[in-house]
Structure formats: C-alpha cells, structure tokens
C-alpha cells in the first residue's frame, strides 16, 4: 500500500497554473479504512488571480488532475479559494474534513490561517450534512452490497454525533469508535475486512440487524443536535470575507 504521507507533490504543485494553498488526503485514508488497492484522494484549494474573476470567461473554480504512481491512482481536486470558503459557509462538512485533515501533503501560511478560522463556521446545522450523506451511502450499500458505502454511512453518522457533542471535526472511524459510546461493535471487524479490497462485498451480520444499528445512530444524531452547544449560525463570515479579499490581492 502506498504511504499517502510520503507523497512528494513538488512536481504537481509546480505544474499548477496558480498557487496551490494546500492539499490533504481525504477519502478512505482519512476515514481510517483504506484497502490495499485504494486510490489516494487529494483535496485542496488554489488561488485564481483577480483578473480571472472579472472578465467574460467562466473562471476555472474547480480543477482535477489524475495520474498513476506505483500502480495507484491519484486524483487531486482543488477549488478556488472563494468557492472553497463559500462551501465552508454552506455548512459543508466534507470541505471542513479536507481542510482539517491531519494527512497534509502540501501546506502554506494561508492554509494555517484558514484552519484557524474554521471553528467560526461550525453550527448545529452541520448535522444535516452528515445525516444526508449517511443516507446517500446507505442507499448505495443497498444497491451494491459493497462494504465501502456501508462504512461510509456509519462514519458519517458518527462524525456528525461527535461534532454535535464536541465541536470537533473527527473523520477517522477507528478513533470515533472510542469517542462515541453508541458506536456498534461490529464496525471494528468491518474495518479490518475492508483492508482486503476496495470493492469487497459485505459478508457480515444480517443486513436487517445492521439497519437497526444505522437507524439507532440516526436517533443519537438527532438527540445530539438537539442538545448541542454549537450555534445556529456561524460567526466567521466577515473574517473569511476579509481573508479571501486579502489573499486575492496578494496573488496579483
């Protein structure tokens, strides 16, 4: 298995037409259940010059680069800083996980500043993101009977519960098993099974019982949201607006 943290993105960064503010590892590696044949999902933000946003042409707000390294597929997806910050303000837990990922392969002072501003976007409404993502993955599991979307579904609910209780974005499923007492015991075995293959079929306990665990965690998330000390609205809009304007001006 290719070590995600050993990646040298220097050549890739040099090829970018505009500055890359950060790149982190997301997906199964971040969630704590990569398979031997998992691809490596790199996510981050780039910074377009101001003139790219002022003309008639649509700006390249999202960029994707895919390549192979040692027979492992790598894909780097970045958003322009303005789009990335708008997603943060739109209660999008996915981009927060990318920003706060401990698996950092490229960073800058702007990345560190954005991390410092992240707590100001957290709200109790982030529970909706994790509830919706979990349901989408559960439907995918029912359609494919693969283990991967099942783990994604449980991971999303546990991340949402932990966030509501602690105001901390924790995406690593093995860690969450120790942080959320209601986490089903069967998940540890499923994580171990997932290491064998990216698209391994589910072979665990009866699906009906697993569904009961899934529905029970939905109830736990609902209760955690109701009792959460997180605010209803974020407080970082003005600070993030100033941050984007300042960073854009520096890119001229």
mmCIF file of C-alpha atoms in Angstrom:
data_model
loop_
_atom_site.group_PDB
_atom_site.id
_atom_site.type_symbol
_atom_site.label_atom_id
_atom_site.label_comp_id
_atom_site.label_asym_id
_atom_site.label_seq_id
_atom_site.Cartn_x
_atom_site.Cartn_y
_atom_site.Cartn_z
ATOM 1 C CA UNK A 1 0.000 0.000 0.000
ATOM 2 C CA UNK A 2 1.385 3.413 -0.996
ATOM 3 C CA UNK A 3 2.029 5.620 2.032
ATOM 4 C CA UNK A 4 -0.108 8.715 1.496
ATOM 5 C CA UNK A 5 2.044 10.844 3.787
ATOM 6 C CA UNK A 6 5.222 10.015 1.870
ATOM 7 C CA UNK A 7 3.914 11.691 -1.274
ATOM 8 C CA UNK A 8 6.075 14.374 -2.816
ATOM 9 C CA UNK A 9 3.758 16.749 -4.636
ATOM 10 C CA UNK A 10 6.519 19.179 -5.607
ATOM 11 C CA UNK A 11 6.296 18.409 -9.364
ATOM 12 C CA UNK A 12 2.484 18.567 -9.280
ATOM 13 C CA UNK A 13 2.492 21.862 -7.375
ATOM 14 C CA UNK A 14 4.990 23.306 -9.864
ATOM 15 C CA UNK A 15 2.679 22.400 -12.757
ATOM 16 C CA UNK A 16 -0.308 24.285 -11.334
ATOM 17 C CA UNK A 17 -1.103 27.486 -13.234
ATOM 18 C CA UNK A 18 -1.993 29.254 -9.980
ATOM 19 C CA UNK A 19 -0.792 28.884 -6.367
ATOM 20 C CA UNK A 20 -1.912 25.766 -4.513
ATOM 21 C CA UNK A 21 -2.754 26.814 -0.954
ATOM 22 C CA UNK A 22 -2.979 23.310 0.464
ATOM 23 C CA UNK A 23 -3.517 19.678 -0.384
ATOM 24 C CA UNK A 24 -4.539 16.984 2.081
ATOM 25 C CA UNK A 25 -5.525 13.325 1.882
ATOM 26 C CA UNK A 26 -9.254 12.622 2.069
ATOM 27 C CA UNK A 27 -11.425 9.566 1.418
ATOM 28 C CA UNK A 28 -10.797 6.136 2.900
ATOM 29 C CA UNK A 29 -7.255 7.008 4.030
ATOM 30 C CA UNK A 30 -8.593 9.886 6.125
ATOM 31 C CA UNK A 31 -11.523 7.796 7.356
ATOM 32 C CA UNK A 32 -9.202 5.048 8.601
ATOM 33 C CA UNK A 33 -10.173 2.147 6.370
ATOM 34 C CA UNK A 34 -8.092 2.216 3.157
ATOM 35 C CA UNK A 35 -7.782 -1.011 1.217
ATOM 36 C CA UNK A 36 -4.608 -2.357 -0.318
ATOM 37 C CA UNK A 37 -5.884 -1.196 -3.710
ATOM 38 C CA UNK A 38 -7.478 2.109 -2.634
ATOM 39 C CA UNK A 39 -6.763 5.150 -4.758
ATOM 40 C CA UNK A 40 -5.493 8.257 -2.969
ATOM 41 C CA UNK A 41 -7.864 11.213 -2.868
ATOM 42 C CA UNK A 42 -6.077 14.556 -2.590
ATOM 43 C CA UNK A 43 -8.185 17.642 -1.960
ATOM 44 C CA UNK A 44 -7.365 21.309 -1.507
ATOM 45 C CA UNK A 45 -7.659 24.904 -2.672
ATOM 46 C CA UNK A 46 -5.961 27.024 -5.314
ATOM 47 C CA UNK A 47 -5.938 30.800 -5.746
ATOM 48 C CA UNK A 48 -7.000 32.413 -9.018
ATOM 49 C CA UNK A 49 -5.730 35.908 -9.830
ATOM 50 C CA UNK A 50 -8.339 38.664 -9.527
ATOM 51 C CA UNK A 51 -8.494 39.224 -13.293
ATOM 52 C CA UNK A 52 -9.697 35.643 -13.785
ATOM 53 C CA UNK A 53 -12.884 36.563 -11.924
ATOM 54 C CA UNK A 54 -13.541 39.887 -13.669
ATOM 55 C CA UNK A 55 -13.736 39.018 -17.359
ATOM 56 C CA UNK A 56 -16.336 37.344 -19.555
ATOM 57 C CA UNK A 57 -14.832 33.854 -19.367
ATOM 58 C CA UNK A 58 -16.004 31.477 -16.671
ATOM 59 C CA UNK A 59 -13.261 31.085 -14.056
ATOM 60 C CA UNK A 60 -11.717 27.662 -13.500
ATOM 61 C CA UNK A 61 -13.011 27.369 -9.973
ATOM 62 C CA UNK A 62 -12.564 23.596 -9.758
ATOM 63 C CA UNK A 63 -9.602 21.677 -11.146
ATOM 64 C CA UNK A 64 -8.962 17.943 -11.326
ATOM 65 C CA UNK A 65 -5.718 16.134 -12.059
ATOM 66 C CA UNK A 66 -5.493 12.315 -12.193
ATOM 67 C CA UNK A 67 -2.307 10.276 -12.523
ATOM 68 C CA UNK A 68 -0.823 6.919 -11.518
ATOM 69 C CA UNK A 69 2.031 6.331 -9.116
ATOM 70 C CA UNK A 70 3.328 2.834 -8.364
ATOM 71 C CA UNK A 71 0.109 1.396 -9.849
ATOM 72 C CA UNK A 72 -2.023 3.522 -7.510
ATOM 73 C CA UNK A 73 -4.437 6.067 -8.932
ATOM 74 C CA UNK A 74 -4.016 9.554 -7.516
ATOM 75 C CA UNK A 75 -6.518 12.316 -8.022
ATOM 76 C CA UNK A 76 -6.131 15.925 -6.957
ATOM 77 C CA UNK A 77 -9.273 18.078 -6.847
ATOM 78 C CA UNK A 78 -8.985 21.718 -5.804
ATOM 79 C CA UNK A 79 -11.402 24.636 -5.622
ATOM 80 C CA UNK A 80 -10.564 28.301 -5.967
ATOM 81 C CA UNK A 81 -10.361 29.852 -2.522
ATOM 82 C CA UNK A 82 -13.610 31.814 -2.882
ATOM 83 C CA UNK A 83 -15.560 28.687 -3.849
ATOM 84 C CA UNK A 84 -13.915 26.662 -1.093
ATOM 85 C CA UNK A 85 -14.816 29.253 1.538
ATOM 86 C CA UNK A 86 -18.383 29.516 0.241
ATOM 87 C CA UNK A 87 -18.705 25.747 0.667
ATOM 88 C CA UNK A 88 -17.389 26.091 4.217
ATOM 89 C CA UNK A 89 -20.037 28.720 4.937
ATOM 90 C CA UNK A 90 -22.708 26.492 3.398
ATOM 91 C CA UNK A 91 -22.381 24.013 6.298
ATOM 92 C CA UNK A 92 -20.459 21.553 4.156
ATOM 93 C CA UNK A 93 -18.736 19.064 6.417
ATOM 94 C CA UNK A 94 -16.872 17.475 3.509
ATOM 95 C CA UNK A 95 -14.695 20.516 2.802
ATOM 96 C CA UNK A 96 -14.103 21.034 6.522
ATOM 97 C CA UNK A 97 -12.759 17.476 6.727
ATOM 98 C CA UNK A 98 -10.431 18.254 3.842
ATOM 99 C CA UNK A 99 -9.231 21.494 5.404
ATOM 100 C CA UNK A 100 -8.688 19.933 8.828
ATOM 101 C CA UNK A 101 -7.298 16.590 7.633
ATOM 102 C CA UNK A 102 -4.162 15.637 9.599
ATOM 103 C CA UNK A 103 -2.822 13.963 6.433
ATOM 104 C CA UNK A 104 -1.186 17.083 4.978
ATOM 105 C CA UNK A 105 0.920 16.735 1.823
ATOM 106 C CA UNK A 106 1.206 20.446 0.919
ATOM 107 C CA UNK A 107 0.621 23.492 3.104
ATOM 108 C CA UNK A 108 1.164 27.255 3.208
ATOM 109 C CA UNK A 109 0.588 30.065 5.731
ATOM 110 C CA UNK A 110 -2.798 30.665 4.078
ATOM 111 C CA UNK A 111 -3.754 27.083 4.912
ATOM 112 C CA UNK A 112 -2.877 27.611 8.561
ATOM 113 C CA UNK A 113 -4.861 30.853 8.675
ATOM 114 C CA UNK A 114 -7.894 29.176 7.157
ATOM 115 C CA UNK A 115 -7.679 26.349 9.710
ATOM 116 C CA UNK A 116 -7.700 28.958 12.485
ATOM 117 C CA UNK A 117 -10.917 30.454 11.074
ATOM 118 C CA UNK A 118 -12.700 27.106 10.676
ATOM 119 C CA UNK A 119 -14.267 26.928 14.171
ATOM 120 C CA UNK A 120 -16.275 30.042 13.317
ATOM 121 C CA UNK A 121 -18.284 28.205 10.647
ATOM 122 C CA UNK A 122 -19.377 25.264 12.820
ATOM 123 C CA UNK A 123 -23.109 25.158 13.580
ATOM 124 C CA UNK A 124 -25.662 22.681 14.821
ATOM 125 C CA UNK A 125 -26.984 22.535 11.242
ATOM 126 C CA UNK A 126 -23.904 20.560 10.161
ATOM 127 C CA UNK A 127 -25.858 17.563 11.440
ATOM 128 C CA UNK A 128 -27.995 17.843 8.290
ATOM 129 C CA UNK A 129 -24.917 17.361 6.102
ATOM 130 C CA UNK A 130 -23.890 14.175 7.880
ATOM 131 C CA UNK A 131 -27.432 12.854 8.061
ATOM 132 C CA UNK A 132 -27.907 13.336 4.314
ATOM 133 C CA UNK A 133 -24.512 11.900 3.375
ATOM 134 C CA UNK A 134 -25.122 8.838 5.531
ATOM 135 C CA UNK A 135 -28.484 8.179 3.879
ATOM 136 C CA UNK A 136 -26.965 8.508 0.406
ATOM 137 C CA UNK A 137 -24.252 5.988 1.273
ATOM 138 C CA UNK A 138 -26.767 3.605 2.853
ATOM 139 C CA UNK A 139 -28.818 3.587 -0.354
ATOM 140 C CA UNK A 140 -25.618 2.892 -2.300
ATOM 141 C CA UNK A 141 -24.873 -0.012 0.052
ATOM 142 C CA UNK A 142 -28.335 -1.458 -0.504
ATOM 143 C CA UNK A 143 -27.847 -1.225 -4.258
ATOM 144 C CA UNK A 144 -24.301 -2.623 -4.446
ATOM 145 C CA UNK A 145 -23.982 -4.707 -1.226
ATOM 146 C CA UNK A 146 -20.396 -3.455 -1.009
ATOM 147 C CA UNK A 147 -18.685 -2.895 2.319
ATOM 148 C CA UNK A 148 -17.247 0.509 1.415
ATOM 149 C CA UNK A 149 -20.505 2.547 1.302
ATOM 150 C CA UNK A 150 -21.684 0.826 4.487
ATOM 151 C CA UNK A 151 -18.592 2.045 6.338
ATOM 152 C CA UNK A 152 -19.005 5.483 4.768
ATOM 153 C CA UNK A 153 -22.592 5.625 6.044
ATOM 154 C CA UNK A 154 -21.683 4.748 9.632
ATOM 155 C CA UNK A 155 -18.632 7.006 9.562
ATOM 156 C CA UNK A 156 -20.786 9.981 8.550
ATOM 157 C CA UNK A 157 -23.256 9.470 11.387
ATOM 158 C CA UNK A 158 -20.507 9.039 13.977
ATOM 159 C CA UNK A 159 -18.668 12.129 12.717
ATOM 160 C CA UNK A 160 -21.893 14.118 12.984
ATOM 161 C CA UNK A 161 -22.609 12.867 16.508
ATOM 162 C CA UNK A 162 -19.075 13.644 17.655
ATOM 163 C CA UNK A 163 -19.216 17.105 16.089
ATOM 164 C CA UNK A 164 -22.501 17.959 17.795
ATOM 165 C CA UNK A 165 -21.102 16.901 21.169
ATOM 166 C CA UNK A 166 -17.543 18.201 20.999
ATOM 167 C CA UNK A 167 -17.443 20.911 18.298
ATOM 168 C CA UNK A 168 -14.602 18.890 16.764
ATOM 169 C CA UNK A 169 -14.459 17.531 13.205
ATOM 170 C CA UNK A 170 -13.224 13.952 13.544
ATOM 171 C CA UNK A 171 -13.408 11.859 10.365
ATOM 172 C CA UNK A 172 -11.262 8.871 11.433
ATOM 173 C CA UNK A 173 -13.614 5.946 12.038
ATOM 174 C CA UNK A 174 -11.328 3.858 14.317
ATOM 175 C CA UNK A 175 -10.925 6.929 16.551
ATOM 176 C CA UNK A 176 -14.665 7.554 16.542
ATOM 177 C CA UNK A 177 -15.309 4.020 17.781
ATOM 178 C CA UNK A 178 -13.591 5.047 21.016
ATOM 179 C CA UNK A 179 -15.164 8.510 21.158
ATOM 180 C CA UNK A 180 -18.838 7.676 20.553
ATOM 181 C CA UNK A 181 -20.131 5.108 23.087
ATOM 182 C CA UNK A 182 -23.122 4.219 20.894
ATOM 183 C CA UNK A 183 -20.894 3.055 18.006
ATOM 184 C CA UNK A 184 -21.836 -0.545 17.047
ATOM 185 C CA UNK A 185 -19.222 -3.125 17.995
ATOM 186 C CA UNK A 186 -19.451 -4.812 14.597
ATOM 187 C CA UNK A 187 -17.705 -1.866 12.899
ATOM 188 C CA UNK A 188 -14.227 -2.859 14.091
ATOM 189 C CA UNK A 189 -14.462 -6.160 12.247
ATOM 190 C CA UNK A 190 -15.830 -4.496 9.133
ATOM 191 C CA UNK A 191 -12.917 -2.037 9.096
ATOM 192 C CA UNK A 192 -10.486 -4.951 9.237
ATOM 193 C CA UNK A 193 -12.312 -6.745 6.428
ATOM 194 C CA UNK A 194 -12.244 -3.643 4.225
ATOM 195 C CA UNK A 195 -8.410 -3.699 4.039
ATOM 196 C CA UNK A 196 -8.556 -6.716 1.715
ATOM 197 C CA UNK A 197 -10.153 -4.970 -1.276
ATOM 198 C CA UNK A 198 -11.659 -1.609 -2.193
ATOM 199 C CA UNK A 199 -14.885 -3.109 -3.553
ATOM 200 C CA UNK A 200 -15.240 -6.089 -1.232
ATOM 201 C CA UNK A 201 -18.756 -7.431 -0.827
ATOM 202 C CA UNK A 202 -20.378 -7.169 2.581
ATOM 203 C CA UNK A 203 -20.230 -10.507 4.408
ATOM 204 C CA UNK A 204 -21.125 -9.518 7.966
ATOM 205 C CA UNK A 205 -24.196 -9.992 10.163
ATOM 206 C CA UNK A 206 -27.714 -9.955 8.696
ATOM 207 C CA UNK A 207 -28.456 -6.678 6.969
ATOM 208 C CA UNK A 208 -31.656 -6.247 8.974
ATOM 209 C CA UNK A 209 -29.681 -6.049 12.206
ATOM 210 C CA UNK A 210 -27.166 -3.651 10.667
ATOM 211 C CA UNK A 211 -30.050 -1.442 9.563
ATOM 212 C CA UNK A 212 -31.269 -1.317 13.169
ATOM 213 C CA UNK A 213 -27.854 -0.037 14.266
ATOM 214 C CA UNK A 214 -27.921 2.522 11.465
ATOM 215 C CA UNK A 215 -31.386 3.785 12.379
ATOM 216 C CA UNK A 216 -30.473 3.898 16.059
ATOM 217 C CA UNK A 217 -27.495 6.138 15.293
ATOM 218 C CA UNK A 218 -29.815 8.455 13.386
ATOM 219 C CA UNK A 219 -31.736 8.858 16.634
ATOM 220 C CA UNK A 220 -28.496 9.509 18.506
ATOM 221 C CA UNK A 221 -27.544 12.195 15.977
ATOM 222 C CA UNK A 222 -30.964 13.829 16.298
ATOM 223 C CA UNK A 223 -30.607 13.956 20.068
ATOM 224 C CA UNK A 224 -27.027 15.206 19.870
ATOM 225 C CA UNK A 225 -28.093 18.013 17.553
ATOM 226 C CA UNK A 226 -30.936 18.984 19.864
ATOM 227 C CA UNK A 227 -28.581 19.131 22.857
ATOM 228 C CA UNK A 228 -25.603 20.617 21.015
ATOM 229 C CA UNK A 229 -23.877 23.726 22.255
ATOM 230 C CA UNK A 230 -22.977 24.696 18.705
ATOM 231 C CA UNK A 231 -24.637 27.909 17.485
ATOM 232 C CA UNK A 232 -27.363 28.019 14.894
ATOM 233 C CA UNK A 233 -25.345 30.422 12.741
ATOM 234 C CA UNK A 234 -21.624 30.741 12.170
ATOM 235 C CA UNK A 235 -19.645 33.804 13.225
ATOM 236 C CA UNK A 236 -16.764 33.802 10.724
ATOM 237 C CA UNK A 237 -18.370 35.313 7.602
ATOM 238 C CA UNK A 238 -16.725 38.744 7.863
ATOM 239 C CA UNK A 239 -13.344 37.320 8.826
ATOM 240 C CA UNK A 240 -13.455 34.848 5.939
ATOM 241 C CA UNK A 241 -14.524 37.574 3.517
ATOM 242 C CA UNK A 242 -11.558 39.713 4.579
ATOM 243 C CA UNK A 243 -9.280 36.679 4.302
ATOM 244 C CA UNK A 244 -10.360 35.902 0.711
ATOM 245 C CA UNK A 245 -10.009 39.544 -0.396
ATOM 246 C CA UNK A 246 -6.580 39.866 1.196
ATOM 247 C CA UNK A 247 -5.271 36.631 -0.274
ATOM 248 C CA UNK A 248 -6.636 37.556 -3.702
ATOM 249 C CA UNK A 249 -4.891 40.926 -3.564
ATOM 250 C CA UNK A 250 -1.599 39.220 -2.718
ATOM 251 C CA UNK A 251 -1.968 36.984 -5.776
ATOM 252 C CA UNK A 252 -1.964 39.840 -8.268
#
